[in-house]
Amino acid sequence: MTAPKPGGGAVAAARAAAAGPRTVLITGVSRGLGQALALELARRGHAVVGCGRSAEQLRSLEVEITSPSRHFLTVADVRSDSSMSELAKAVLEKKQVPDIIVNNAGTINKNNKTWNVPVEDFDMVVDTNIKGTANVAPYCASKWAIEGLTRSLAKELPPGIAAIALSPGVVNTDMVTSCFGS
């Protein structure tokens, strides 16, 4: 096993973003952290390719984002292979191949003891947070899996393309409020 190269992952992405306008693909762009990241990157002159499950929230983001014609926002569900294939085809057709990929899409279940989490909720979290990137306990486990999957992807991507597992800790978003309350 070889050690990771210095400057990989988030560092490489930060350097790439600082080097000039880039195309950044963000999953889960329709709300929360993904939406905030899309708005800031667009404000800084980067092109955003984003997907989310809510057409309404994507339309709202399109109204708010700087220079909407530079960006490509579309409904896609990271849990669906066919949805991701359609996204990939659209990205290629629009010639907006990303320089940076941010695996941001995620969901969380209602706060509950692990043994009280309905299997449907557990599956929803795992399907979105783990399978979508290639109970508080399932959420944390799924986010650690994203870290590993993203590190593997980062090593396989060609030079100049970065993959980032965004992990800022607890951020006060609608998703967190739905779990823990205000």
PDB file of N, CA and C in Angstrom, residues 4-49:
ATOM      1  N   PRO A   4      -0.765   8.260   0.705  1.00  0.00           N
ATOM      2  CA  PRO A   4      -1.374   9.273  -0.142  1.00  0.00           C
ATOM      3  C   PRO A   4      -0.355  10.356  -0.480  1.00  0.00           C
ATOM      4  N   LYS A   5      -0.490  10.909  -1.661  1.00  0.00           N
ATOM      5  CA  LYS A   5       0.405  11.983  -2.075  1.00  0.00           C
ATOM      6  C   LYS A   5       0.035  13.261  -1.341  1.00  0.00           C
ATOM      7  N   PRO A   6       1.046  14.034  -0.876  1.00  0.00           N
ATOM      8  CA  PRO A   6       0.737  15.314  -0.246  1.00  0.00           C
ATOM      9  C   PRO A   6       0.016  16.208  -1.248  1.00  0.00           C
ATOM     10  N   GLY A   7      -0.934  16.967  -0.747  1.00  0.00           N
ATOM     11  CA  GLY A   7      -1.638  17.909  -1.605  1.00  0.00           C
ATOM     12  C   GLY A   7      -2.794  17.299  -2.365  1.00  0.00           C
ATOM     13  N   GLY A   8      -3.173  16.073  -2.054  1.00  0.00           N
ATOM     14  CA  GLY A   8      -4.298  15.446  -2.737  1.00  0.00           C
ATOM     15  C   GLY A   8      -5.612  15.885  -2.130  1.00  0.00           C
ATOM     16  N   GLY A   9      -6.688  15.394  -2.675  1.00  0.00           N
ATOM     17  CA  GLY A   9      -8.022  15.627  -2.118  1.00  0.00           C
ATOM     18  C   GLY A   9      -8.396  17.086  -2.018  1.00  0.00           C
ATOM     19  N   ALA A  10      -8.770  17.514  -0.815  1.00  0.00           N
ATOM     20  CA  ALA A  10      -9.258  18.873  -0.596  1.00  0.00           C
ATOM     21  C   ALA A  10      -8.197  19.912  -0.918  1.00  0.00           C
ATOM     22  N   VAL A  11      -6.933  19.609  -0.611  1.00  0.00           N
ATOM     23  CA  VAL A  11      -5.853  20.563  -0.903  1.00  0.00           C
ATOM     24  C   VAL A  11      -5.743  20.767  -2.409  1.00  0.00           C
ATOM     25  N   ALA A  12      -5.766  19.677  -3.161  1.00  0.00           N
ATOM     26  CA  ALA A  12      -5.691  19.767  -4.621  1.00  0.00           C
ATOM     27  C   ALA A  12      -6.882  20.541  -5.171  1.00  0.00           C
ATOM     28  N   ALA A  13      -8.055  20.296  -4.611  1.00  0.00           N
ATOM     29  CA  ALA A  13      -9.254  20.997  -5.062  1.00  0.00           C
ATOM     30  C   ALA A  13      -9.150  22.487  -4.780  1.00  0.00           C
ATOM     31  N   ALA A  14      -8.648  22.840  -3.609  1.00  0.00           N
ATOM     32  CA  ALA A  14      -8.488  24.253  -3.261  1.00  0.00           C
ATOM     33  C   ALA A  14      -7.499  24.922  -4.211  1.00  0.00           C
ATOM     34  N   ARG A  15      -6.406  24.243  -4.504  1.00  0.00           N
ATOM     35  CA  ARG A  15      -5.418  24.792  -5.448  1.00  0.00           C
ATOM     36  C   ARG A  15      -6.030  24.948  -6.837  1.00  0.00           C
ATOM     37  N   ALA A  16      -6.778  23.937  -7.265  1.00  0.00           N
ATOM     38  CA  ALA A  16      -7.404  23.998  -8.586  1.00  0.00           C
ATOM     39  C   ALA A  16      -8.388  25.155  -8.661  1.00  0.00           C
ATOM     40  N   ALA A  17      -9.185  25.336  -7.616  1.00  0.00           N
ATOM     41  CA  ALA A  17     -10.167  26.418  -7.594  1.00  0.00           C
ATOM     42  C   ALA A  17      -9.484  27.775  -7.595  1.00  0.00           C
ATOM     43  N   ALA A  18      -8.347  27.886  -6.916  1.00  0.00           N
ATOM     44  CA  ALA A  18      -7.617  29.150  -6.852  1.00  0.00           C
ATOM     45  C   ALA A  18      -6.931  29.463  -8.179  1.00  0.00           C
ATOM     46  N   ALA A  19      -6.688  28.449  -9.003  1.00  0.00           N
ATOM     47  CA  ALA A  19      -5.957  28.628 -10.251  1.00  0.00           C
ATOM     48  C   ALA A  19      -6.780  29.339 -11.321  1.00  0.00           C
ATOM     49  N   GLY A  20      -8.044  29.443 -11.142  1.00  0.00           N
ATOM     50  CA  GLY A  20      -8.894  30.089 -12.129  1.00  0.00           C
ATOM     51  C   GLY A  20     -10.234  29.397 -12.191  1.00  0.00           C
ATOM     52  N   PRO A  21     -11.136  29.917 -13.027  1.00  0.00           N
ATOM     53  CA  PRO A  21     -12.472  29.331 -13.106  1.00  0.00           C
ATOM     54  C   PRO A  21     -12.428  27.848 -13.457  1.00  0.00           C
ATOM     55  N   ARG A  22     -13.183  27.080 -12.713  1.00  0.00           N
ATOM     56  CA  ARG A  22     -13.266  25.632 -12.894  1.00  0.00           C
ATOM     57  C   ARG A  22     -14.733  25.234 -13.017  1.00  0.00           C
ATOM     58  N   THR A  23     -14.945  24.013 -13.449  1.00  0.00           N
ATOM     59  CA  THR A  23     -16.279  23.431 -13.445  1.00  0.00           C
ATOM     60  C   THR A  23     -16.341  22.474 -12.265  1.00  0.00           C
ATOM     61  N   VAL A  24     -17.321  22.704 -11.391  1.00  0.00           N
ATOM     62  CA  VAL A  24     -17.442  21.929 -10.158  1.00  0.00           C
ATOM     63  C   VAL A  24     -18.782  21.201 -10.163  1.00  0.00           C
ATOM     64  N   LEU A  25     -18.736  19.877 -10.059  1.00  0.00           N
ATOM     65  CA  LEU A  25     -19.950  19.078  -9.952  1.00  0.00           C
ATOM     66  C   LEU A  25     -20.249  18.869  -8.469  1.00  0.00           C
ATOM     67  N   ILE A  26     -21.467  19.225  -8.065  1.00  0.00           N
ATOM     68  CA  ILE A  26     -21.882  19.088  -6.667  1.00  0.00           C
ATOM     69  C   ILE A  26     -23.162  18.262  -6.631  1.00  0.00           C
ATOM     70  N   THR A  27     -23.135  17.145  -5.902  1.00  0.00           N
ATOM     71  CA  THR A  27     -24.365  16.387  -5.692  1.00  0.00           C
ATOM     72  C   THR A  27     -25.072  16.984  -4.476  1.00  0.00           C
ATOM     73  N   GLY A  28     -26.391  16.890  -4.447  1.00  0.00           N
ATOM     74  CA  GLY A  28     -27.141  17.442  -3.318  1.00  0.00           C
ATOM     75  C   GLY A  28     -27.069  18.960  -3.288  1.00  0.00           C
ATOM     76  N   VAL A  29     -27.223  19.572  -4.466  1.00  0.00           N
ATOM     77  CA  VAL A  29     -27.026  21.011  -4.602  1.00  0.00           C
ATOM     78  C   VAL A  29     -28.302  21.812  -4.326  1.00  0.00           C
ATOM     79  N   SER A  30     -29.428  21.154  -4.153  1.00  0.00           N
ATOM     80  CA  SER A  30     -30.699  21.879  -4.080  1.00  0.00           C
ATOM     81  C   SER A  30     -30.980  22.540  -2.738  1.00  0.00           C
ATOM     82  N   ARG A  31     -30.207  22.198  -1.696  1.00  0.00           N
ATOM     83  CA  ARG A  31     -30.444  22.843  -0.402  1.00  0.00           C
ATOM     84  C   ARG A  31     -29.223  22.691   0.497  1.00  0.00           C
ATOM     85  N   GLY A  32     -29.291  23.308   1.651  1.00  0.00           N
ATOM     86  CA  GLY A  32     -28.259  23.148   2.671  1.00  0.00           C
ATOM     87  C   GLY A  32     -26.869  23.536   2.215  1.00  0.00           C
ATOM     88  N   LEU A  33     -25.907  22.739   2.621  1.00  0.00           N
ATOM     89  CA  LEU A  33     -24.504  23.005   2.346  1.00  0.00           C
ATOM     90  C   LEU A  33     -24.201  22.991   0.848  1.00  0.00           C
ATOM     91  N   GLY A  34     -24.798  22.066   0.108  1.00  0.00           N
ATOM     92  CA  GLY A  34     -24.574  22.005  -1.338  1.00  0.00           C
ATOM     93  C   GLY A  34     -25.027  23.272  -2.031  1.00  0.00           C
ATOM     94  N   GLN A  35     -26.170  23.786  -1.629  1.00  0.00           N
ATOM     95  CA  GLN A  35     -26.686  25.024  -2.202  1.00  0.00           C
ATOM     96  C   GLN A  35     -25.770  26.198  -1.867  1.00  0.00           C
ATOM     97  N   ALA A  36     -25.353  26.292  -0.614  1.00  0.00           N
ATOM     98  CA  ALA A  36     -24.460  27.383  -0.203  1.00  0.00           C
ATOM     99  C   ALA A  36     -23.142  27.320  -0.971  1.00  0.00           C
ATOM    100  N   LEU A  37     -22.613  26.128  -1.149  1.00  0.00           N
ATOM    101  CA  LEU A  37     -21.369  25.952  -1.890  1.00  0.00           C
ATOM    102  C   LEU A  37     -21.554  26.364  -3.352  1.00  0.00           C
ATOM    103  N   ALA A  38     -22.658  25.963  -3.959  1.00  0.00           N
ATOM    104  CA  ALA A  38     -22.932  26.325  -5.354  1.00  0.00           C
ATOM    105  C   ALA A  38     -23.006  27.839  -5.521  1.00  0.00           C
ATOM    106  N   LEU A  39     -23.710  28.497  -4.619  1.00  0.00           N
ATOM    107  CA  LEU A  39     -23.845  29.952  -4.706  1.00  0.00           C
ATOM    108  C   LEU A  39     -22.490  30.646  -4.573  1.00  0.00           C
ATOM    109  N   GLU A  40     -21.679  30.194  -3.632  1.00  0.00           N
ATOM    110  CA  GLU A  40     -20.367  30.815  -3.420  1.00  0.00           C
ATOM    111  C   GLU A  40     -19.426  30.543  -4.592  1.00  0.00           C
ATOM    112  N   LEU A  41     -19.411  29.320  -5.082  1.00  0.00           N
ATOM    113  CA  LEU A  41     -18.542  29.006  -6.224  1.00  0.00           C
ATOM    114  C   LEU A  41     -18.961  29.801  -7.459  1.00  0.00           C
ATOM    115  N   ALA A  42     -20.256  29.920  -7.698  1.00  0.00           N
ATOM    116  CA  ALA A  42     -20.744  30.713  -8.826  1.00  0.00           C
ATOM    117  C   ALA A  42     -20.352  32.177  -8.653  1.00  0.00           C
ATOM    118  N   ARG A  43     -20.485  32.681  -7.430  1.00  0.00           N
ATOM    119  CA  ARG A  43     -20.108  34.069  -7.147  1.00  0.00           C
ATOM    120  C   ARG A  43     -18.631  34.307  -7.459  1.00  0.00           C
ATOM    121  N   ARG A  44     -17.815  33.284  -7.249  1.00  0.00           N
ATOM    122  CA  ARG A  44     -16.372  33.391  -7.502  1.00  0.00           C
ATOM    123  C   ARG A  44     -15.997  33.091  -8.954  1.00  0.00           C
ATOM    124  N   GLY A  45     -17.003  32.869  -9.809  1.00  0.00           N
ATOM    125  CA  GLY A  45     -16.741  32.703 -11.231  1.00  0.00           C
ATOM    126  C   GLY A  45     -16.610  31.283 -11.735  1.00  0.00           C
ATOM    127  N   HIS A  46     -16.847  30.303 -10.880  1.00  0.00           N
ATOM    128  CA  HIS A  46     -16.764  28.909 -11.306  1.00  0.00           C
ATOM    129  C   HIS A  46     -18.100  28.475 -11.911  1.00  0.00           C
ATOM    130  N   ALA A  47     -18.043  27.526 -12.832  1.00  0.00           N
ATOM    131  CA  ALA A  47     -19.260  26.944 -13.397  1.00  0.00           C
ATOM    132  C   ALA A  47     -19.692  25.792 -12.493  1.00  0.00           C
ATOM    133  N   VAL A  48     -20.973  25.745 -12.184  1.00  0.00           N
ATOM    134  CA  VAL A  48     -21.499  24.709 -11.300  1.00  0.00           C
ATOM    135  C   VAL A  48     -22.371  23.742 -12.094  1.00  0.00           C
ATOM    136  N   VAL A  49     -22.058  22.467 -11.967  1.00  0.00           N
ATOM    137  CA  VAL A  49     -22.920  21.397 -12.455  1.00  0.00           C
ATOM    138  C   VAL A  49     -23.483  20.778 -11.184  1.00  0.00           C
TER     139      VAL A  49
END
